[in-house]
Short mmCIF file of N, CA, C and O in Angstrom, two decimals:
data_model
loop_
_atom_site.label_atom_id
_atom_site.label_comp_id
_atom_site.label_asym_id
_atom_site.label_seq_id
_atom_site.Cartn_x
_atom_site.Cartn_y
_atom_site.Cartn_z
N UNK A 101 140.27 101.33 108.50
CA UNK A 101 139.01 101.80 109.01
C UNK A 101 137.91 101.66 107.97
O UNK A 101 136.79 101.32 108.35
N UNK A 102 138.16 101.91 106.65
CA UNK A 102 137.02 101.63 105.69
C UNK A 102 136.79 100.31 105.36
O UNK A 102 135.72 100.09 104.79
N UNK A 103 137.66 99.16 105.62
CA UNK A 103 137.62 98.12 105.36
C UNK A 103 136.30 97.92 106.60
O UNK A 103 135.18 97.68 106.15
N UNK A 104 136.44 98.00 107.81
CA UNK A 104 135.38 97.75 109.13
C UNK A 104 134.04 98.33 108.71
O UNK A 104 133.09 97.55 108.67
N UNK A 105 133.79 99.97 108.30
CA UNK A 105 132.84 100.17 107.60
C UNK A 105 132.26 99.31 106.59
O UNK A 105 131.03 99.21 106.55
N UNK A 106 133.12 98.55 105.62
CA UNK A 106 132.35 97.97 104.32
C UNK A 106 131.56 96.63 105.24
O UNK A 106 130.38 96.29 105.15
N UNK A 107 132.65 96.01 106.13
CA UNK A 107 131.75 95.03 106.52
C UNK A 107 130.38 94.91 107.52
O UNK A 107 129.59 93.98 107.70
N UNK A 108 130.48 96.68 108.27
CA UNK A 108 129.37 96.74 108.72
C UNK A 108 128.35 96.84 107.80
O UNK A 108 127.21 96.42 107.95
N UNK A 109 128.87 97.46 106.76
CA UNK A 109 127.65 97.81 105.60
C UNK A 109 126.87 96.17 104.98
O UNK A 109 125.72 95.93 104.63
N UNK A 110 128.09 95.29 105.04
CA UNK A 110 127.38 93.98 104.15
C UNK A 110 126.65 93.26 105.73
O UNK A 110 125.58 92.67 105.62
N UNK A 111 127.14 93.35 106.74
CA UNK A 111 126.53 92.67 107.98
C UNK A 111 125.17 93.17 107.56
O UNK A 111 124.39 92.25 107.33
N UNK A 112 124.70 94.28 107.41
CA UNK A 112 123.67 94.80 107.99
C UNK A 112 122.68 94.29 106.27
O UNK A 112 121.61 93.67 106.28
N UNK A 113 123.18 94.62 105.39
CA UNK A 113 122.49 94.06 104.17
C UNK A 113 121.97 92.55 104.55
O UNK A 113 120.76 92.33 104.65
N UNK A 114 122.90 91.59 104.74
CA UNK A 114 122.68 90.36 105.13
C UNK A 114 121.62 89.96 106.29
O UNK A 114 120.96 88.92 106.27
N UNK A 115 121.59 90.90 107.23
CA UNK A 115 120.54 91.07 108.59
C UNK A 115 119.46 91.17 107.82
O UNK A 115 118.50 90.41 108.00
N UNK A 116 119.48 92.41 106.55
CA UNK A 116 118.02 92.79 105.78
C UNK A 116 117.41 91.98 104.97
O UNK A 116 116.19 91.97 104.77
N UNK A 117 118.37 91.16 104.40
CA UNK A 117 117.96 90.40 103.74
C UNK A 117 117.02 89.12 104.11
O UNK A 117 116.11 88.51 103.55
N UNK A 118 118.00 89.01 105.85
CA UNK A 118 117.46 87.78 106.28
C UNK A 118 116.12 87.82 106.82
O UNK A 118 115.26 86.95 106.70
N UNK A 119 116.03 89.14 107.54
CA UNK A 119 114.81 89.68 108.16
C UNK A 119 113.55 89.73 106.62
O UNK A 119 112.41 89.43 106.96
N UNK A 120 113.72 90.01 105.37
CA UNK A 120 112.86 89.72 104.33
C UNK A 120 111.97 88.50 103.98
O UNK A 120 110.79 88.45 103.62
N UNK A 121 113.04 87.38 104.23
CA UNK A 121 113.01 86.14 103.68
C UNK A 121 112.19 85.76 104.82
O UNK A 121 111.22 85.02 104.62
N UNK A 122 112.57 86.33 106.41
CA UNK A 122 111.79 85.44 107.44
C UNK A 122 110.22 86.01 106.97
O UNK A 122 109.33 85.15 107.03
N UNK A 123 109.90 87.10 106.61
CA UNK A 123 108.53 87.55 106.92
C UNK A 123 108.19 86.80 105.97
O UNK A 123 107.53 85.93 106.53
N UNK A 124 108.23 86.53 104.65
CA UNK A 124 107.88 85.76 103.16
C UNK A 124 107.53 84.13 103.60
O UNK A 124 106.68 83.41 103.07
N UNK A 125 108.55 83.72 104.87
CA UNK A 125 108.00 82.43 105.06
C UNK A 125 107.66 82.49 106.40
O UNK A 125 107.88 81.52 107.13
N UNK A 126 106.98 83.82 106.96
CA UNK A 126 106.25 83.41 108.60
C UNK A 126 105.05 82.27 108.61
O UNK A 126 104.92 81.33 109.39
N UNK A 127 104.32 82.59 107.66
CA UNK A 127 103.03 81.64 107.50
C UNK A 127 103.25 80.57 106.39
O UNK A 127 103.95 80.73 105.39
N UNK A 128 102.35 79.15 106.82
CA UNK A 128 102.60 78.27 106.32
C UNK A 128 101.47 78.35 105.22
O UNK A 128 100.36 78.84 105.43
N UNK A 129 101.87 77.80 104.02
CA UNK A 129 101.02 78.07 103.30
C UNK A 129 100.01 76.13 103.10
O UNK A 129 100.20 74.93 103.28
N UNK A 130 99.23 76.89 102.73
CA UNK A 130 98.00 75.51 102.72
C UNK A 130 97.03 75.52 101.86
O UNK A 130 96.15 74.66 101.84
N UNK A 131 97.11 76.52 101.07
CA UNK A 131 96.18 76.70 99.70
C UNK A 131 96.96 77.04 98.41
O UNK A 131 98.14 77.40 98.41
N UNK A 132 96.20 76.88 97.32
CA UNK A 132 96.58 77.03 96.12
C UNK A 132 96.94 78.83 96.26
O UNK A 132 98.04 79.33 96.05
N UNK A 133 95.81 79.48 96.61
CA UNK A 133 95.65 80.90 96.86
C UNK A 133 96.85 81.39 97.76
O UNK A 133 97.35 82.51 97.75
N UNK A 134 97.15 80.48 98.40
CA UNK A 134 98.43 80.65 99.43
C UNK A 134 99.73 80.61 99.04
O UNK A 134 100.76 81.08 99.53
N UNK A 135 99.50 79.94 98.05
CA UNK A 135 101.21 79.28 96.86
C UNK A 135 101.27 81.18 96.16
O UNK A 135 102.39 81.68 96.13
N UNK A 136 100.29 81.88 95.77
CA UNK A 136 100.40 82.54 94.71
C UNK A 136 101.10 83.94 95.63
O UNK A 136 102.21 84.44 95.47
N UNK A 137 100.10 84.31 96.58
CA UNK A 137 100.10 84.99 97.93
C UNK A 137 101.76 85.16 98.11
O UNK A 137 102.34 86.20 97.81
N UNK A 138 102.41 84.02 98.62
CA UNK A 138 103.40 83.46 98.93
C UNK A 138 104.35 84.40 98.46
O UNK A 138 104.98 85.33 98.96
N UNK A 139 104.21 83.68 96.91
CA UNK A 139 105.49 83.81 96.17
C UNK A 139 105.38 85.57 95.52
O UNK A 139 106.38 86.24 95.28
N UNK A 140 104.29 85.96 95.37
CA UNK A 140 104.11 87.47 95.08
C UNK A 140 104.97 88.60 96.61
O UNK A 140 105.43 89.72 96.37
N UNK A 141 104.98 87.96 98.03
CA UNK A 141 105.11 88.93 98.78
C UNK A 141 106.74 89.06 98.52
O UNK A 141 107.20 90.04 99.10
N UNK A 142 107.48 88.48 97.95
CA UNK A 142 109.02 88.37 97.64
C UNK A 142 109.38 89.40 95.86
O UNK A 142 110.46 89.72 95.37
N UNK A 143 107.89 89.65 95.32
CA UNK A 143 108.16 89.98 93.78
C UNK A 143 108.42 91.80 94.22
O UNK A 143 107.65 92.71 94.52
N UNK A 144 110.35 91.64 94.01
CA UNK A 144 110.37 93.47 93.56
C UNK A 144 111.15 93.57 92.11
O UNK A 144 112.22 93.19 91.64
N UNK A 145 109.74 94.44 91.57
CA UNK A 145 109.93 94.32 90.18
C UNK A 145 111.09 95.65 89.98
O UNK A 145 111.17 96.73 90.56
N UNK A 146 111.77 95.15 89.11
CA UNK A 146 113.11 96.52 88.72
C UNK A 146 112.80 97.98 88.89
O UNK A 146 111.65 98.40 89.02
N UNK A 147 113.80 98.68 88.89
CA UNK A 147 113.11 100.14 89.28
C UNK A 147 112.95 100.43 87.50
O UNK A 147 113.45 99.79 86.58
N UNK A 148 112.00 101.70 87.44
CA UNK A 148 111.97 102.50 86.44
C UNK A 148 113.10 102.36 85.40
O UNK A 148 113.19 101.93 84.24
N UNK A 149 113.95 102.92 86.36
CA UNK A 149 114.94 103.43 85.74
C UNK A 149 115.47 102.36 84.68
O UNK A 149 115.86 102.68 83.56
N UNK A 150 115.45 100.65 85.31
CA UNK A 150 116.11 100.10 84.70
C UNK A 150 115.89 99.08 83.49
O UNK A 150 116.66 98.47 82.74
N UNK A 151 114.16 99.16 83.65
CA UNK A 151 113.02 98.50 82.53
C UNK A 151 112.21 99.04 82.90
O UNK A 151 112.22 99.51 84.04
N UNK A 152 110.81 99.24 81.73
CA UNK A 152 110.05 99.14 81.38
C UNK A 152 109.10 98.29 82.31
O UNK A 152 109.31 97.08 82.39
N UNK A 153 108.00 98.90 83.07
CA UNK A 153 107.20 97.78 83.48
C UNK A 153 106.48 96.78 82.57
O UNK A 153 105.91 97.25 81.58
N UNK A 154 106.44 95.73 82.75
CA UNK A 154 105.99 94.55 81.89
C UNK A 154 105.25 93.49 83.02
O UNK A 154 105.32 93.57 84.24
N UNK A 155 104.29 92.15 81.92
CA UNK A 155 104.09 91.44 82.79
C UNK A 155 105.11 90.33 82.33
O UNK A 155 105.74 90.18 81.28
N UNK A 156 105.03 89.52 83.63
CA UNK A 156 106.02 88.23 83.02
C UNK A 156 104.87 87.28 83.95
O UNK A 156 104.27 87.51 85.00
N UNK A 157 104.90 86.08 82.96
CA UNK A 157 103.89 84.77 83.84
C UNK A 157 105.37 83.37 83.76
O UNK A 157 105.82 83.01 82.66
N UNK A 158 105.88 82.81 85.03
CA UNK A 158 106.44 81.49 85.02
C UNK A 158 106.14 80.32 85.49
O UNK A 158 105.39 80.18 86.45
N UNK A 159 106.61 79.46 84.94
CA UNK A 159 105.84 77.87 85.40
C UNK A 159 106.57 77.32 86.18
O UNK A 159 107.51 76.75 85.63
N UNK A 160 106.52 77.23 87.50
CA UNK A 160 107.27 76.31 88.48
C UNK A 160 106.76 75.44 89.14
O UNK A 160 105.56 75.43 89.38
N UNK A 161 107.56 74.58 89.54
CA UNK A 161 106.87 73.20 90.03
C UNK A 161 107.57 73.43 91.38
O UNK A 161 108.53 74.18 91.56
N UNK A 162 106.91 72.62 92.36
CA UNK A 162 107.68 72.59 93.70
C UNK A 162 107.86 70.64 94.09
O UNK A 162 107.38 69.68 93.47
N UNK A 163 108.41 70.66 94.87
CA UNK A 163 108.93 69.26 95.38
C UNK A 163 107.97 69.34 96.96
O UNK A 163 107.32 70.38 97.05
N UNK A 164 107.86 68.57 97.93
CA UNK A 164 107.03 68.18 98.70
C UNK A 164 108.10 69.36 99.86
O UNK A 164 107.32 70.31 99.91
N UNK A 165 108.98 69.66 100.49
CA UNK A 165 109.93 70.39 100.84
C UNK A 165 110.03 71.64 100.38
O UNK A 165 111.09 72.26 100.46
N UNK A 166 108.87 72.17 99.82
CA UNK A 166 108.66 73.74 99.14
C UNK A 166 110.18 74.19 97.99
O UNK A 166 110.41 75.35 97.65
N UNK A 167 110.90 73.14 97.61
CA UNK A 167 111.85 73.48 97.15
C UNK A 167 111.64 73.43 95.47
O UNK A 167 111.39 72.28 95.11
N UNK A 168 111.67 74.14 94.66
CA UNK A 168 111.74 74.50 92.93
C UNK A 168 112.22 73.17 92.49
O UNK A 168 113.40 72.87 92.67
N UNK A 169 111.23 72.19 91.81
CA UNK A 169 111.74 71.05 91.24
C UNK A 169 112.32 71.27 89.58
O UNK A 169 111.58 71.99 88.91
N UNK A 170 113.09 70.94 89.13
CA UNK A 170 113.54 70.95 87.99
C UNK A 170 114.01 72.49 87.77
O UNK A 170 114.95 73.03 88.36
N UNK A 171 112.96 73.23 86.55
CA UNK A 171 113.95 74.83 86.16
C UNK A 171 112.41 75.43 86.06
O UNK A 171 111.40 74.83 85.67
N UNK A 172 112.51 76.75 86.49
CA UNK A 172 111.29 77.59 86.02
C UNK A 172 111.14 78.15 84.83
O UNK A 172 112.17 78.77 84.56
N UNK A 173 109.90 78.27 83.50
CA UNK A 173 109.94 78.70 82.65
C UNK A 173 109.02 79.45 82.25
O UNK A 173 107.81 79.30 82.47
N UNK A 174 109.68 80.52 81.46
CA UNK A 174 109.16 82.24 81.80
C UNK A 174 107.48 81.81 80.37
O UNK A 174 107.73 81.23 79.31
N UNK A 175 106.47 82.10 80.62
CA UNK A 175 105.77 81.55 79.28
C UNK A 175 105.15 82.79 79.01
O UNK A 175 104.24 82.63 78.20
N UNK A 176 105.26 83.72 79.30
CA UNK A 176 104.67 85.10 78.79
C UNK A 176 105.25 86.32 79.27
O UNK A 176 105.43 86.62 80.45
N UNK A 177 105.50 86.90 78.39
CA UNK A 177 105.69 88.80 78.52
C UNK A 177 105.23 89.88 77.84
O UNK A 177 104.92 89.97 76.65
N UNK A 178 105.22 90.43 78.43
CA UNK A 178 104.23 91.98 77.35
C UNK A 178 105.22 91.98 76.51
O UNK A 178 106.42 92.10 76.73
N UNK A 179 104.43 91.76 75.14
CA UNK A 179 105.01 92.07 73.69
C UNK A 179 105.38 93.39 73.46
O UNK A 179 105.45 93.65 72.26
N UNK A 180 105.59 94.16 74.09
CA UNK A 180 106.44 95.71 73.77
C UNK A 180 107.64 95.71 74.64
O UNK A 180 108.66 96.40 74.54
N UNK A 181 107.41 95.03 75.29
CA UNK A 181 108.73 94.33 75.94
C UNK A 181 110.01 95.03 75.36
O UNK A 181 109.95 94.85 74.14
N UNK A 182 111.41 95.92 75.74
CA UNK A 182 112.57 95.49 74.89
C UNK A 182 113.45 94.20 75.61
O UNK A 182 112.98 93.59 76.57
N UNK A 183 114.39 93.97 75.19
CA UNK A 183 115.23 92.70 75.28
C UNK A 183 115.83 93.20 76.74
O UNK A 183 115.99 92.35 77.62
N UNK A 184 116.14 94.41 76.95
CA UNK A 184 116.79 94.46 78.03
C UNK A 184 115.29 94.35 79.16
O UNK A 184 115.36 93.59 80.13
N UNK A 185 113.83 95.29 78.87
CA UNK A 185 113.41 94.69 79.81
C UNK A 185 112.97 93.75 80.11
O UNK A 185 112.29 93.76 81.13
N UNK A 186 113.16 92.34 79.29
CA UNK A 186 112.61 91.04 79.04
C UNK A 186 113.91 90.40 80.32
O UNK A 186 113.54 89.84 81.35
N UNK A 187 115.14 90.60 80.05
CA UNK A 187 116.20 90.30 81.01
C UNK A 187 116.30 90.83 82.23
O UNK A 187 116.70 90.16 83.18
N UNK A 188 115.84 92.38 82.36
CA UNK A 188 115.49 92.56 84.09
C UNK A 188 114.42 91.68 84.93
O UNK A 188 114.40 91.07 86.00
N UNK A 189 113.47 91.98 83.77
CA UNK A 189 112.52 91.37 84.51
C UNK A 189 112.73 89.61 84.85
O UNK A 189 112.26 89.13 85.88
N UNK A 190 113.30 88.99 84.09
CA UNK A 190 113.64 87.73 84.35
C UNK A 190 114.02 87.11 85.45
O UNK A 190 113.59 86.21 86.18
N UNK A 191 115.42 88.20 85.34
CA UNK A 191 116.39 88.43 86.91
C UNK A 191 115.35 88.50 88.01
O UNK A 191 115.17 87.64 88.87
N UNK A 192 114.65 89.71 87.85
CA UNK A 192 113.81 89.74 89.33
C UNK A 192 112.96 88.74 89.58
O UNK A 192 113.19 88.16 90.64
N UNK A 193 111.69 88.20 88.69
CA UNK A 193 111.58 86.64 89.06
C UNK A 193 112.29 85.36 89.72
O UNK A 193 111.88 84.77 90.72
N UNK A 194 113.37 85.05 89.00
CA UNK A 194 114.47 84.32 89.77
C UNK A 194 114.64 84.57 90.92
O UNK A 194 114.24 83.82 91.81
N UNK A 195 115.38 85.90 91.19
CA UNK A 195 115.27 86.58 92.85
C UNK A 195 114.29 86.50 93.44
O UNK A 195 114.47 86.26 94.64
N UNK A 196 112.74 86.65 92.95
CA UNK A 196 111.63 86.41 94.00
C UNK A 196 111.49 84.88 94.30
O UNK A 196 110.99 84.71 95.41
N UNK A 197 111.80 83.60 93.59
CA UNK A 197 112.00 82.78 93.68
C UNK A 197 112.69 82.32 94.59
O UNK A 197 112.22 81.85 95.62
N UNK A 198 114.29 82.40 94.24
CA UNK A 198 115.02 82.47 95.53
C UNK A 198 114.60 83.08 96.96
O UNK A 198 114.99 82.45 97.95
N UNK A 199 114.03 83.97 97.11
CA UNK A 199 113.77 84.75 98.24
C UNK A 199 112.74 83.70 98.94
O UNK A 199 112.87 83.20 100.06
N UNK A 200 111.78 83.50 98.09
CA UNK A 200 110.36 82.58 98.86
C UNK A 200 110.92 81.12 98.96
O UNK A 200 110.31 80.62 99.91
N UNK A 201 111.96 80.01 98.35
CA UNK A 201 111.63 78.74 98.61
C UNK A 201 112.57 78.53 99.90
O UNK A 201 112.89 79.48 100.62
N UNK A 202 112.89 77.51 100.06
CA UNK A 202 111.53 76.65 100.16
C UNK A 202 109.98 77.69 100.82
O UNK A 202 109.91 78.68 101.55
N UNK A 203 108.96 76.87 100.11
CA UNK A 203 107.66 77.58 100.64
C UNK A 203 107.29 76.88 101.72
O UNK A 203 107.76 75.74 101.68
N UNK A 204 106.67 77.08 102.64
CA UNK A 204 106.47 76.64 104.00
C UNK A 204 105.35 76.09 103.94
O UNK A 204 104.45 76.74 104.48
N UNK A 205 104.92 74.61 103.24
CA UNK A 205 103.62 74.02 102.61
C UNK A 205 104.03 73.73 104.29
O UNK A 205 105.04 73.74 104.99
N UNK A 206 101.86 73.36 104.48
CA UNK A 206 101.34 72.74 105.74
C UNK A 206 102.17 70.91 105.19
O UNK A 206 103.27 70.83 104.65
N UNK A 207 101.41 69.89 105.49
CA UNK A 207 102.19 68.49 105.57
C UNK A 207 101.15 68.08 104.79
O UNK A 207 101.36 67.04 104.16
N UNK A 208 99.39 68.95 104.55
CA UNK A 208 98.84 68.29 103.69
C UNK A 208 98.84 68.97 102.18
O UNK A 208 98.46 68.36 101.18
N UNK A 209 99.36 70.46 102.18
CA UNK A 209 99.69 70.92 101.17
C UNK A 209 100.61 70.49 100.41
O UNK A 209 100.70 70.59 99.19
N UNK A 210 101.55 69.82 101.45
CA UNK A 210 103.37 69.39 100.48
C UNK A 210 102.76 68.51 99.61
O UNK A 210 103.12 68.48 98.43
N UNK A 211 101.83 67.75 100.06
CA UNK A 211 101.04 66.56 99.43
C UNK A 211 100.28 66.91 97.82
O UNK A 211 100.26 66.23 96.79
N UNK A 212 99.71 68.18 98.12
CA UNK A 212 98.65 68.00 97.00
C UNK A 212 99.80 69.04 95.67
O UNK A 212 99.77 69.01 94.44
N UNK A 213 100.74 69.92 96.69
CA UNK A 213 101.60 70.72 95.24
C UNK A 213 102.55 70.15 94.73
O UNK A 213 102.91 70.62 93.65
N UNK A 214 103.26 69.06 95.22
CA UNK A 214 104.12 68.14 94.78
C UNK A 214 104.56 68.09 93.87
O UNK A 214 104.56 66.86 93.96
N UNK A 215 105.09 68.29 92.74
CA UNK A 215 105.35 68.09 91.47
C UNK A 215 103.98 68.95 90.18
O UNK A 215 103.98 68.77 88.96
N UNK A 216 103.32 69.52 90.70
CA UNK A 216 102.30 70.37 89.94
C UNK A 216 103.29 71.75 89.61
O UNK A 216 104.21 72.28 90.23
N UNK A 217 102.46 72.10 88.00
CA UNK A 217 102.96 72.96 87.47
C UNK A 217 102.03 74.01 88.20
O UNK A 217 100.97 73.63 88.69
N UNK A 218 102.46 75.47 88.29
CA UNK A 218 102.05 76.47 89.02
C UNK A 218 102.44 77.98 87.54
O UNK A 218 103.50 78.33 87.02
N UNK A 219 101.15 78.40 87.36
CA UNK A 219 101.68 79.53 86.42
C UNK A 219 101.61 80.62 87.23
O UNK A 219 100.48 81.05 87.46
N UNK A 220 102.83 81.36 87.89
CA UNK A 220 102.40 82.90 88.74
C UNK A 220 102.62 83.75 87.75
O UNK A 220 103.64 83.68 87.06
N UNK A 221 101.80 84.55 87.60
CA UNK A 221 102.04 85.85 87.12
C UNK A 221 102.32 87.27 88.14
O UNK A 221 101.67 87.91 88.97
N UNK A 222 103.44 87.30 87.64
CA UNK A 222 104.19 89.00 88.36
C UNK A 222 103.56 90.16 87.45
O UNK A 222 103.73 90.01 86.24
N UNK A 223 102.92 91.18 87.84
CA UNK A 223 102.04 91.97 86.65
C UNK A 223 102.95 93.50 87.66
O UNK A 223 103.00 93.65 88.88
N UNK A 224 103.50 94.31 86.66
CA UNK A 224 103.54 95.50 86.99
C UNK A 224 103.30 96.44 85.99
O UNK A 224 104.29 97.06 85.58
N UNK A 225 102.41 96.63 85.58
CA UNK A 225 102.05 97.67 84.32
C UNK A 225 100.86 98.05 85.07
O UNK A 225 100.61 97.43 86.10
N UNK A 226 100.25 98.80 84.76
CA UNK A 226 99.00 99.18 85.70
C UNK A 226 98.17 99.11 84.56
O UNK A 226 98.30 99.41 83.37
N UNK A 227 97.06 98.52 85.43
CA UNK A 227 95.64 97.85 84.36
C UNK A 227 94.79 98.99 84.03
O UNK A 227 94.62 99.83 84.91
N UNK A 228 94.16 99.15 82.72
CA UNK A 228 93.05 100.19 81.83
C UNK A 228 91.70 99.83 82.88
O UNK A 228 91.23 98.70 82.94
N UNK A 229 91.12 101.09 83.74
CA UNK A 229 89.94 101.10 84.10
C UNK A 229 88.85 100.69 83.32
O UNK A 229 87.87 100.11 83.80
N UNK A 230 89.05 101.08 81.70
CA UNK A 230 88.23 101.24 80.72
C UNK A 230 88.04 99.69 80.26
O UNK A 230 88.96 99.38 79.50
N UNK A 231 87.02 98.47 80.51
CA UNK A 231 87.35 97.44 79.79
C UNK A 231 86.89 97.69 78.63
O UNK A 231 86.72 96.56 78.19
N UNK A 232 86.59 98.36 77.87
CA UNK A 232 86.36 98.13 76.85
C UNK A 232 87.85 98.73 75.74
O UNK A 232 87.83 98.85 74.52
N UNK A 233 88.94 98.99 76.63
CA UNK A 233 89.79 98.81 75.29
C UNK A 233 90.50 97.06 75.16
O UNK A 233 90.64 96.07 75.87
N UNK A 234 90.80 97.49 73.82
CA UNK A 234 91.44 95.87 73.56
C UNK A 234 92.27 95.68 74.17
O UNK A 234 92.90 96.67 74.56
N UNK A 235 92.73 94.34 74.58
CA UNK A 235 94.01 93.95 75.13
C UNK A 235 94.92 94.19 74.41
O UNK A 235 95.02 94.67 73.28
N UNK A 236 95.95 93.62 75.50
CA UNK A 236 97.58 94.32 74.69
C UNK A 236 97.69 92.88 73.64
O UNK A 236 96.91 91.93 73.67
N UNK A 237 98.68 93.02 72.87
CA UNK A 237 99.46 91.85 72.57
C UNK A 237 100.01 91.19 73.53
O UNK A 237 100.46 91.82 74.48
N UNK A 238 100.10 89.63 73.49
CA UNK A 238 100.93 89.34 74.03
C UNK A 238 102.35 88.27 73.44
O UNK A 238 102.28 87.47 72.51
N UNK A 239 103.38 88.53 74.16
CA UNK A 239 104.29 87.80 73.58
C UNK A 239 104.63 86.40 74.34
O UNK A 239 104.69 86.40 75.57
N UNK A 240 104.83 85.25 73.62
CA UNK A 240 105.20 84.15 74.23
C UNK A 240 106.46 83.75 73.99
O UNK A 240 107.15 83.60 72.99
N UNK A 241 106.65 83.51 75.81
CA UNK A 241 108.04 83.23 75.70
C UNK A 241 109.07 81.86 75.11
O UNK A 241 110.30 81.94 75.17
#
């Protein structure tokens, strides 16, 4: 009987999951503004508990088929960063990645993002009202 429970439990994860991924690619995207849009509605950044909010910025390229050409590479994180939250946060990028591709380019978008580098930045630290303090450090990855 617990064995039937576990698999209702993963059926229904898998339903959630799938139902996620459909909303992330209902609309086709057709702008640069649309690529960023896109790939942010898939970004869940780690809980509290398990890092430090940080920003992370990565460089991905797409193929004409909204699919991740080559490897994505992480080029910035908040320099107070620790190592473990430099590695959550990584993880969850990847996962928002996975979640959004392929991206659902229009036929003239597949055209123009093709092989272009794309820097998204995932930001979860909450921004100083005050501009006049200095920026943070930042660390490059």
């Amino acid at each position: 009987m617990a064995r039937c429970g576990n698999r209702i439990l993963l059926a229904a994860a898998v339903l959630l999951l799938g139902v996620s991924c459909a909303k992330a690619e209902d609309a086709q995207v057709n702008t640069i503004q649309d690529i960023f849009r896109h790939l942010r509605t898939c970004w869940r950044p780690p809980p509290p508990a398990k890092a430090r909010p940080l920003d992370i910025t990565v460089v991905v390229s797409f193929n004409r088929a909204g699919n991740i050409l080559g490897h994505p590479r992480i080029t910035y994180e908040s320099a107070e960063a620790s190592d473990n939250d430099r590695l959550q946060y990584r993880i969850a990028v990847m996962e928002a990645l996975q979640r959004c591709t392929p991206v659902p380019f229009t036929d003239a978008m597949a055209g123009a993002a093709a092989g272009r580098p794309f820097a998204i930045q995932f930001r979860s630290r909450k921004t100083s009202p005050d501009k006049t303090s200095p920026p943070t450090q930042e660390r490059r990855a």
